[in-house]
Amino acid sequence: MSIKRKAAALKYEANYEAPIVTAAGMGIIADNIINTADENNVPIVYNKELADLLTNVDVGEAIPSELYEIVAEVIAYIMDIDGKVNKKR
């Protein structure tokens, strides 16, 4: 039995109560999410456990409170990367 890749996309803005799942899926859908992110220079964070959990959240829904801490760490990491990239420009 092969393991299917899973992926989820999140959107977060300062006025949001919590990040929103904007896309989630397995297999070809996951590949499309990753390819679209890559083509649009959207940072990609690989975390199997988090992907497993986020693919169980309905698209358009906020992440559950149990995921706030780990998703906050991911957002902080991405903001750090973005800051470093912008300084180089």
mmCIF file with all atom_site columns, C-alpha atoms in Angstrom:
data_model
loop_
_atom_site.group_PDB
_atom_site.id
_atom_site.type_symbol
_atom_site.label_atom_id
_atom_site.label_alt_id
_atom_site.label_comp_id
_atom_site.label_asym_id
_atom_site.label_entity_id
_atom_site.label_seq_id
_atom_site.pdbx_PDB_ins_code
_atom_site.Cartn_x
_atom_site.Cartn_y
_atom_site.Cartn_z
_atom_site.occupancy
_atom_site.B_iso_or_equiv
_atom_site.pdbx_formal_charge
_atom_site.auth_seq_id
_atom_site.auth_comp_id
_atom_site.auth_asym_id
_atom_site.auth_atom_id
_atom_site.pdbx_PDB_model_num
ATOM 1  C CA . MET A 1 1  ? 0.000   0.000  0.000  1.00 0.00 ? 1  MET A CA 1
ATOM 2  C CA . SER A 1 2  ? 1.471   3.350  -1.010 1.00 0.00 ? 2  SER A CA 1
ATOM 3  C CA . ILE A 1 3  ? 1.303   6.408  1.174  1.00 0.00 ? 3  ILE A CA 1
ATOM 4  C CA . LYS A 1 4  ? -0.479  9.311  -0.500 1.00 0.00 ? 4  LYS A CA 1
ATOM 5  C CA . ARG A 1 5  ? 0.918   12.776 -0.142 1.00 0.00 ? 5  ARG A CA 1
ATOM 6  C CA . LYS A 1 6  ? -1.309  15.212 1.751  1.00 0.00 ? 6  LYS A CA 1
ATOM 7  C CA . ALA A 1 7  ? -1.305  18.991 1.582  1.00 0.00 ? 7  ALA A CA 1
ATOM 8  C CA . ALA A 1 8  ? -3.268  21.925 2.904  1.00 0.00 ? 8  ALA A CA 1
ATOM 9  C CA . ALA A 1 9  ? -3.149  25.644 2.188  1.00 0.00 ? 9  ALA A CA 1
ATOM 10 C CA . LEU A 1 10 ? -3.843  28.245 4.838  1.00 0.00 ? 10 LEU A CA 1
ATOM 11 C CA . LYS A 1 11 ? -4.742  31.906 4.720  1.00 0.00 ? 11 LYS A CA 1
ATOM 12 C CA . TYR A 1 12 ? -4.251  34.245 7.631  1.00 0.00 ? 12 TYR A CA 1
ATOM 13 C CA . GLU A 1 13 ? -4.721  37.981 7.965  1.00 0.00 ? 13 GLU A CA 1
ATOM 14 C CA . ALA A 1 14 ? -4.424  40.160 11.058 1.00 0.00 ? 14 ALA A CA 1
ATOM 15 C CA . ASN A 1 15 ? -8.202  40.592 11.396 1.00 0.00 ? 15 ASN A CA 1
ATOM 16 C CA . TYR A 1 16 ? -8.854  36.813 11.344 1.00 0.00 ? 16 TYR A CA 1
ATOM 17 C CA . GLU A 1 17 ? -9.646  34.996 14.566 1.00 0.00 ? 17 GLU A CA 1
ATOM 18 C CA . ALA A 1 18 ? -7.691  31.991 13.243 1.00 0.00 ? 18 ALA A CA 1
ATOM 19 C CA . PRO A 1 19 ? -6.124  30.841 9.971  1.00 0.00 ? 19 PRO A CA 1
ATOM 20 C CA . ILE A 1 20 ? -8.535  29.477 7.362  1.00 0.00 ? 20 ILE A CA 1
ATOM 21 C CA . VAL A 1 21 ? -7.995  26.290 5.361  1.00 0.00 ? 21 VAL A CA 1
ATOM 22 C CA . THR A 1 22 ? -8.252  27.389 1.713  1.00 0.00 ? 22 THR A CA 1
ATOM 23 C CA . ALA A 1 23 ? -7.386  24.044 0.102  1.00 0.00 ? 23 ALA A CA 1
ATOM 24 C CA . ALA A 1 24 ? -6.761  20.511 1.303  1.00 0.00 ? 24 ALA A CA 1
ATOM 25 C CA . GLY A 1 25 ? -6.406  17.123 -0.267 1.00 0.00 ? 25 GLY A CA 1
ATOM 26 C CA . MET A 1 26 ? -4.464  13.948 -0.961 1.00 0.00 ? 26 MET A CA 1
ATOM 27 C CA . GLY A 1 27 ? -2.666  12.490 -3.958 1.00 0.00 ? 27 GLY A CA 1
ATOM 28 C CA . ILE A 1 28 ? -3.117  14.498 -7.159 1.00 0.00 ? 28 ILE A CA 1
ATOM 29 C CA . ILE A 1 29 ? -4.984  17.258 -5.300 1.00 0.00 ? 29 ILE A CA 1
ATOM 30 C CA . ALA A 1 30 ? -2.078  17.571 -2.845 1.00 0.00 ? 30 ALA A CA 1
ATOM 31 C CA . ASP A 1 31 ? 0.355   17.695 -5.757 1.00 0.00 ? 31 ASP A CA 1
ATOM 32 C CA . ASN A 1 32 ? -1.718  20.467 -7.354 1.00 0.00 ? 32 ASN A CA 1
ATOM 33 C CA . ILE A 1 33 ? -1.755  22.464 -4.096 1.00 0.00 ? 33 ILE A CA 1
ATOM 34 C CA . ILE A 1 34 ? 2.028   22.159 -3.782 1.00 0.00 ? 34 ILE A CA 1
ATOM 35 C CA . ASN A 1 35 ? 2.658   22.964 -7.459 1.00 0.00 ? 35 ASN A CA 1
ATOM 36 C CA . THR A 1 36 ? 0.381   26.016 -7.333 1.00 0.00 ? 36 THR A CA 1
ATOM 37 C CA . ALA A 1 37 ? 2.135   27.286 -4.214 1.00 0.00 ? 37 ALA A CA 1
ATOM 38 C CA . ASP A 1 38 ? 5.540   26.738 -5.808 1.00 0.00 ? 38 ASP A CA 1
ATOM 39 C CA . GLU A 1 39 ? 4.542   28.484 -9.048 1.00 0.00 ? 39 GLU A CA 1
ATOM 40 C CA . ASN A 1 40 ? 3.304   31.496 -7.059 1.00 0.00 ? 40 ASN A CA 1
ATOM 41 C CA . ASN A 1 41 ? 6.321   31.692 -4.733 1.00 0.00 ? 41 ASN A CA 1
ATOM 42 C CA . VAL A 1 42 ? 4.200   30.794 -1.715 1.00 0.00 ? 42 VAL A CA 1
ATOM 43 C CA . PRO A 1 43 ? 6.353   29.297 1.049  1.00 0.00 ? 43 PRO A CA 1
ATOM 44 C CA . ILE A 1 44 ? 5.899   25.563 1.553  1.00 0.00 ? 44 ILE A CA 1
ATOM 45 C CA . VAL A 1 45 ? 6.431   23.919 4.937  1.00 0.00 ? 45 VAL A CA 1
ATOM 46 C CA . TYR A 1 46 ? 6.663   20.141 4.989  1.00 0.00 ? 46 TYR A CA 1
ATOM 47 C CA . ASN A 1 47 ? 5.133   18.651 8.150  1.00 0.00 ? 47 ASN A CA 1
ATOM 48 C CA . LYS A 1 48 ? 3.409   15.291 7.723  1.00 0.00 ? 48 LYS A CA 1
ATOM 49 C CA . GLU A 1 49 ? 1.605   15.327 11.059 1.00 0.00 ? 49 GLU A CA 1
ATOM 50 C CA . LEU A 1 50 ? 0.238   18.833 10.516 1.00 0.00 ? 50 LEU A CA 1
ATOM 51 C CA . ALA A 1 51 ? -0.831  17.970 6.951  1.00 0.00 ? 51 ALA A CA 1
ATOM 52 C CA . ASP A 1 52 ? -2.646  14.888 8.296  1.00 0.00 ? 52 ASP A CA 1
ATOM 53 C CA . LEU A 1 53 ? -4.586  17.082 10.741 1.00 0.00 ? 53 LEU A CA 1
ATOM 54 C CA . LEU A 1 54 ? -5.290  19.966 8.360  1.00 0.00 ? 54 LEU A CA 1
ATOM 55 C CA . THR A 1 55 ? -6.677  17.716 5.635  1.00 0.00 ? 55 THR A CA 1
ATOM 56 C CA . ASN A 1 56 ? -9.445  16.807 8.089  1.00 0.00 ? 56 ASN A CA 1
ATOM 57 C CA . VAL A 1 57 ? -10.575 20.443 8.351  1.00 0.00 ? 57 VAL A CA 1
ATOM 58 C CA . ASP A 1 58 ? -13.228 21.522 5.845  1.00 0.00 ? 58 ASP A CA 1
ATOM 59 C CA . VAL A 1 59 ? -12.088 24.021 3.229  1.00 0.00 ? 59 VAL A CA 1
ATOM 60 C CA . GLY A 1 60 ? -13.257 27.492 4.235  1.00 0.00 ? 60 GLY A CA 1
ATOM 61 C CA . GLU A 1 61 ? -13.208 26.654 7.953  1.00 0.00 ? 61 GLU A CA 1
ATOM 62 C CA . ALA A 1 62 ? -10.875 28.029 10.600 1.00 0.00 ? 62 ALA A CA 1
ATOM 63 C CA . ILE A 1 63 ? -8.296  25.677 12.037 1.00 0.00 ? 63 ILE A CA 1
ATOM 64 C CA . PRO A 1 64 ? -9.300  24.093 15.365 1.00 0.00 ? 64 PRO A CA 1
ATOM 65 C CA . SER A 1 65 ? -7.881  25.668 18.516 1.00 0.00 ? 65 SER A CA 1
ATOM 66 C CA . GLU A 1 66 ? -5.780  22.546 19.140 1.00 0.00 ? 66 GLU A CA 1
ATOM 67 C CA . LEU A 1 67 ? -3.648  23.529 16.121 1.00 0.00 ? 67 LEU A CA 1
ATOM 68 C CA . TYR A 1 68 ? -3.157  27.214 17.045 1.00 0.00 ? 68 TYR A CA 1
ATOM 69 C CA . GLU A 1 69 ? 0.292   26.742 18.563 1.00 0.00 ? 69 GLU A CA 1
ATOM 70 C CA . ILE A 1 70 ? 1.849   24.676 15.776 1.00 0.00 ? 70 ILE A CA 1
ATOM 71 C CA . VAL A 1 71 ? 0.292   26.825 13.038 1.00 0.00 ? 71 VAL A CA 1
ATOM 72 C CA . ALA A 1 72 ? 1.527   29.967 14.836 1.00 0.00 ? 72 ALA A CA 1
ATOM 73 C CA . GLU A 1 73 ? 5.032   28.475 14.730 1.00 0.00 ? 73 GLU A CA 1
ATOM 74 C CA . VAL A 1 74 ? 4.673   27.840 10.990 1.00 0.00 ? 74 VAL A CA 1
ATOM 75 C CA . ILE A 1 75 ? 3.414   31.390 10.370 1.00 0.00 ? 75 ILE A CA 1
ATOM 76 C CA . ALA A 1 76 ? 6.290   32.841 12.439 1.00 0.00 ? 76 ALA A CA 1
ATOM 77 C CA . TYR A 1 77 ? 8.765   30.736 10.442 1.00 0.00 ? 77 TYR A CA 1
ATOM 78 C CA . ILE A 1 78 ? 7.317   31.954 7.140  1.00 0.00 ? 78 ILE A CA 1
ATOM 79 C CA . MET A 1 79 ? 7.320   35.578 8.300  1.00 0.00 ? 79 MET A CA 1
ATOM 80 C CA . ASP A 1 80 ? 10.993  35.173 9.257  1.00 0.00 ? 80 ASP A CA 1
ATOM 81 C CA . ILE A 1 81 ? 11.830  33.752 5.822  1.00 0.00 ? 81 ILE A CA 1
ATOM 82 C CA . ASP A 1 82 ? 9.864   36.524 4.086  1.00 0.00 ? 82 ASP A CA 1
ATOM 83 C CA . GLY A 1 83 ? 11.702  39.150 6.136  1.00 0.00 ? 83 GLY A CA 1
ATOM 84 C CA . LYS A 1 84 ? 15.085  37.723 5.171  1.00 0.00 ? 84 LYS A CA 1
ATOM 85 C CA . VAL A 1 85 ? 14.123  37.509 1.480  1.00 0.00 ? 85 VAL A CA 1
ATOM 86 C CA . ASN A 1 86 ? 12.825  41.088 1.451  1.00 0.00 ? 86 ASN A CA 1
ATOM 87 C CA . LYS A 1 87 ? 16.064  42.373 3.035  1.00 0.00 ? 87 LYS A CA 1
ATOM 88 C CA . LYS A 1 88 ? 18.057  40.800 0.174  1.00 0.00 ? 88 LYS A CA 1
ATOM 89 C CA . ARG A 1 89 ? 16.028  42.600 -2.488 1.00 0.00 ? 89 ARG A CA 1
#
